Short mmCIF file of C-alpha atoms in Angstrom, two decimals:
data_model
loop_
_atom_site.label_atom_id
_atom_site.label_comp_id
_atom_site.label_asym_id
_atom_site.label_seq_id
_atom_site.Cartn_x
_atom_site.Cartn_y
_atom_site.Cartn_z
CA MET A 69 -0.10 -0.07 0.01
CA LYS A 70 3.12 2.44 1.19
CA ARG A 71 4.25 1.83 -2.37
CA PHE A 72 1.01 2.36 -4.48
CA LEU A 73 0.51 5.85 -2.46
CA ALA A 74 4.50 6.98 -3.11
CA ALA A 75 4.05 7.42 -6.86
CA PRO A 76 0.94 9.46 -6.91
CA LEU A 77 2.42 11.70 -3.70
CA ALA A 78 5.64 12.05 -5.75
CA ALA A 79 4.00 12.85 -8.90
CA CYS A 80 2.22 15.62 -7.15
CA ALA A 81 5.02 17.03 -5.53
CA LEU A 82 6.57 17.07 -8.93
CA ALA A 83 3.80 18.83 -10.13
CA CYS A 84 3.59 21.44 -7.60
CA ALA A 85 7.40 22.17 -7.80
CA VAL A 86 7.09 22.73 -11.34
CA LEU A 87 4.03 25.04 -10.85
CA LEU A 88 5.57 27.14 -7.98
CA GLY A 89 8.51 27.25 -9.92
CA GLY A 90 6.94 29.83 -12.48
CA CYS A 91 5.75 31.59 -9.55
CA GLY A 92 9.62 33.10 -8.45
CA GLY A 93 8.50 36.38 -7.60
CA PRO A 94 6.87 39.46 -8.79
CA ALA A 95 7.23 40.11 -12.44
CA PRO A 96 9.93 42.47 -13.82
CA GLU A 97 7.49 44.91 -14.97
CA GLU A 98 6.22 45.00 -11.04
CA LEU A 99 9.73 45.55 -9.85
CA ILE A 100 10.60 48.23 -12.17
CA ARG A 101 7.20 50.04 -11.68
CA THR A 102 8.34 50.11 -8.11
CA ASP A 103 12.08 50.82 -8.54
CA LEU A 104 10.60 54.04 -10.65
CA THR A 105 7.99 54.96 -8.41
CA ALA A 106 10.59 55.36 -5.20
CA GLU A 107 12.86 57.17 -7.98
CA PHE A 108 10.23 59.75 -9.19
CA ASP A 109 8.57 59.99 -5.53
CA ALA A 110 12.46 61.24 -4.24
CA ILE A 111 11.59 64.23 -6.91
CA SER A 112 9.66 66.63 -4.08
CA ALA A 113 9.79 70.16 -2.81
CA GLU A 114 9.11 68.64 0.52
CA ASN A 115 12.33 65.94 -0.01
CA GLU A 116 15.08 67.40 2.35
CA GLU A 117 17.71 65.53 0.80
CA LEU A 118 17.08 67.26 -2.62
CA THR A 119 16.29 70.66 -1.07
CA ASP A 120 20.10 70.13 0.48
CA LEU A 121 21.49 69.29 -2.74
CA ILE A 122 19.91 72.05 -4.43
CA GLU A 123 21.55 73.92 -1.65
CA GLU A 124 24.91 72.74 -1.94
CA SER A 125 24.80 72.89 -5.61
CA SER A 126 24.43 76.60 -5.91
CA GLY A 127 27.20 78.10 -4.35
CA GLY A 128 25.89 80.63 -2.28
CA ALA A 129 23.68 82.02 -4.98
CA PHE A 130 20.51 81.83 -2.73
CA GLU A 131 21.47 84.10 -0.11
CA LEU A 132 22.98 86.29 -2.65
CA LEU A 133 19.50 86.47 -4.43
CA ASP A 134 17.64 86.71 -0.90
CA ILE A 135 15.76 83.37 -1.27
CA SER A 136 15.64 80.13 0.31
CA PRO A 137 16.75 76.72 -1.13
CA GLU A 138 12.90 75.60 0.08
CA GLU A 139 11.34 78.58 -1.94
CA PHE A 140 13.24 77.56 -4.85
CA ALA A 141 12.46 73.93 -4.82
CA LYS A 142 8.53 74.51 -4.14
CA GLY A 143 8.71 77.01 -7.30
CA CYS A 144 10.42 74.73 -9.51
CA PHE A 145 8.90 71.37 -8.40
CA GLY A 146 6.33 72.15 -7.18
CA ASP A 147 3.46 71.06 -9.71
CA PHE A 148 5.84 68.33 -10.77
CA SER A 149 4.23 64.86 -11.09
CA TYR A 150 4.55 61.91 -13.09
CA GLU A 151 3.08 59.18 -14.42
CA ILE A 152 4.19 55.86 -15.31
CA GLY A 153 3.00 54.11 -18.38
CA ASP A 154 3.76 50.87 -20.37
CA ILE A 155 6.87 49.00 -19.21
CA GLU A 156 8.10 46.10 -21.51
CA ALA A 157 10.63 43.37 -20.28
CA ASP A 158 12.40 40.71 -22.06
CA GLU A 159 13.54 38.63 -19.58
CA LYS A 160 15.67 36.26 -21.86
CA GLU A 161 17.64 39.30 -23.22
CA GLY A 162 17.80 40.88 -20.14
CA ILE A 163 16.52 44.40 -21.05
CA ALA A 164 13.32 46.64 -20.15
CA SER A 165 11.88 50.06 -21.15
CA ALA A 166 9.57 51.94 -19.24
CA GLU A 167 7.21 55.09 -20.83
CA VAL A 168 7.36 57.47 -18.20
CA THR A 169 5.23 61.07 -18.51
CA ILE A 170 6.81 63.95 -16.65
CA LYS A 171 5.18 67.03 -16.13
CA MET A 172 6.97 69.61 -14.58
CA LYS A 173 8.36 73.49 -15.40
CA SER A 174 11.09 74.20 -18.09
CA PHE A 175 13.85 75.78 -16.55
CA THR A 176 14.85 77.12 -20.15
CA ASP A 177 11.38 78.59 -20.17
CA ILE A 178 11.98 80.06 -16.72
CA LEU A 179 15.31 81.28 -17.35
CA ALA A 180 14.62 82.79 -20.84
CA LYS A 181 11.57 84.68 -19.32
CA PHE A 182 13.76 85.94 -16.30
CA GLN A 183 16.46 87.29 -18.51
CA GLU A 184 13.66 89.31 -20.31
CA GLU A 185 12.01 90.37 -17.06
CA TYR A 186 15.19 91.45 -15.35
CA GLN A 187 16.54 93.40 -18.19
CA ALA A 188 13.66 95.29 -18.77
CA TRP A 189 14.25 96.30 -14.92
CA ILE A 190 17.88 96.86 -15.01
CA SER A 191 16.67 99.36 -18.04
CA SER A 192 14.74 101.05 -16.12
CA ILE A 193 16.08 102.50 -13.08
CA ASP A 194 16.57 105.79 -12.94
CA PRO A 195 20.45 107.01 -13.19
CA ALA A 196 20.19 108.94 -10.80
CA ALA A 197 19.04 106.56 -8.15
CA VAL A 198 20.89 103.48 -8.80
CA PRO A 199 20.41 100.52 -6.33
CA THR A 200 22.77 98.95 -4.07
CA GLU A 201 24.33 95.70 -4.97
CA ASP A 202 22.17 93.88 -2.82
CA GLU A 203 19.55 95.43 -3.70
CA ILE A 204 19.82 94.33 -7.22
CA TYR A 205 20.64 90.89 -6.52
CA ALA A 206 17.46 90.61 -3.95
CA LYS A 207 15.47 91.90 -6.84
CA GLY A 208 16.43 89.42 -9.33
CA GLY A 209 15.75 87.09 -6.84
CA GLU A 210 12.31 88.55 -6.61
CA ILE A 211 11.68 88.28 -10.14
CA LEU A 212 13.19 84.62 -10.50
CA MET A 213 10.80 83.38 -8.00
CA SER A 214 7.86 85.16 -9.75
CA VAL A 215 8.40 84.36 -12.80
CA MET A 216 8.71 80.69 -11.72
CA SER A 217 5.44 80.89 -10.42
CA GLU A 218 3.90 82.20 -13.57
CA THR A 219 5.45 79.36 -15.64
CA PRO A 220 3.20 76.66 -16.56
CA ALA A 221 4.27 73.20 -16.08
CA GLU A 222 4.61 71.02 -19.20
CA GLU A 223 4.57 67.21 -20.18
CA THR A 224 7.84 65.26 -21.31
CA ASP A 225 7.94 62.04 -22.24
CA ALA A 226 10.70 59.53 -21.48
CA ILE A 227 11.55 56.17 -21.84
CA LEU A 228 13.67 55.17 -19.49
CA ASP A 229 15.85 51.38 -20.16
CA TYR A 230 16.32 48.95 -17.66
CA SER A 231 18.87 45.70 -17.85
CA LYS A 232 19.07 42.88 -15.72
CA ASN A 233 22.58 42.72 -13.62
CA GLU A 234 24.30 39.47 -12.84
CA ASP A 235 22.52 39.18 -9.70
CA GLY A 236 19.36 38.84 -11.70
CA ASP A 237 18.30 42.22 -10.27
CA TRP A 238 17.11 44.94 -12.80
CA GLU A 239 18.65 48.13 -12.77
CA LEU A 240 18.03 51.95 -14.37
CA ASP A 241 20.70 52.13 -17.45
CA GLY A 242 22.72 55.19 -16.56
CA ASP A 243 21.02 57.90 -14.10
CA GLY A 244 17.43 57.11 -15.30
CA ALA A 245 15.04 59.28 -13.44
CA GLU A 246 18.02 61.76 -12.85
CA ASP A 247 18.34 62.34 -16.93
CA ALA A 248 14.35 62.20 -17.37
CA VAL A 249 13.76 64.94 -15.27
CA LEU A 250 17.10 67.07 -16.37
CA ASP A 251 15.87 66.65 -19.87
CA ALA A 252 12.22 67.87 -18.92
CA MET A 253 13.82 70.67 -17.08
CA PHE A 254 16.05 71.83 -19.89
#
């Protein structure tokens, strides 16, 4: 009787092993979506690390312009949003791509409008009442923040590529989200 039951039990165990082997974890598309969400969620005016990075890379410009890095981050990234679209993964080749729509303000547009408005203000200064250097910089900061608040966010489509590394994990090629955001900004 034991031999009679052993064969069906072994067959059942083998079938379960084969079926469970196909359930080896989340699909690549799900892993990539989770990774992209983490990358893009970090791009926020409330993210202190991002604000600190902006401040560090400014070289003291915020103090000179009499604006705070937090103010700047809110003006620049306050309207930031993203939507992850289709994700296609080829597990055999170890490559994948994800479509992402990024909505944010164009810094190219901001700088062009700032230059125009700042130049107009400089041209309007009465030569008999030239402001101090500090006042000139503070007015520049005021104009920059005004232009930033008036600039609408625009949508940009990006394709982000992923590759499977030697450990079998999916990782962004290059700087991924950072590059996509920089492309959208400029």
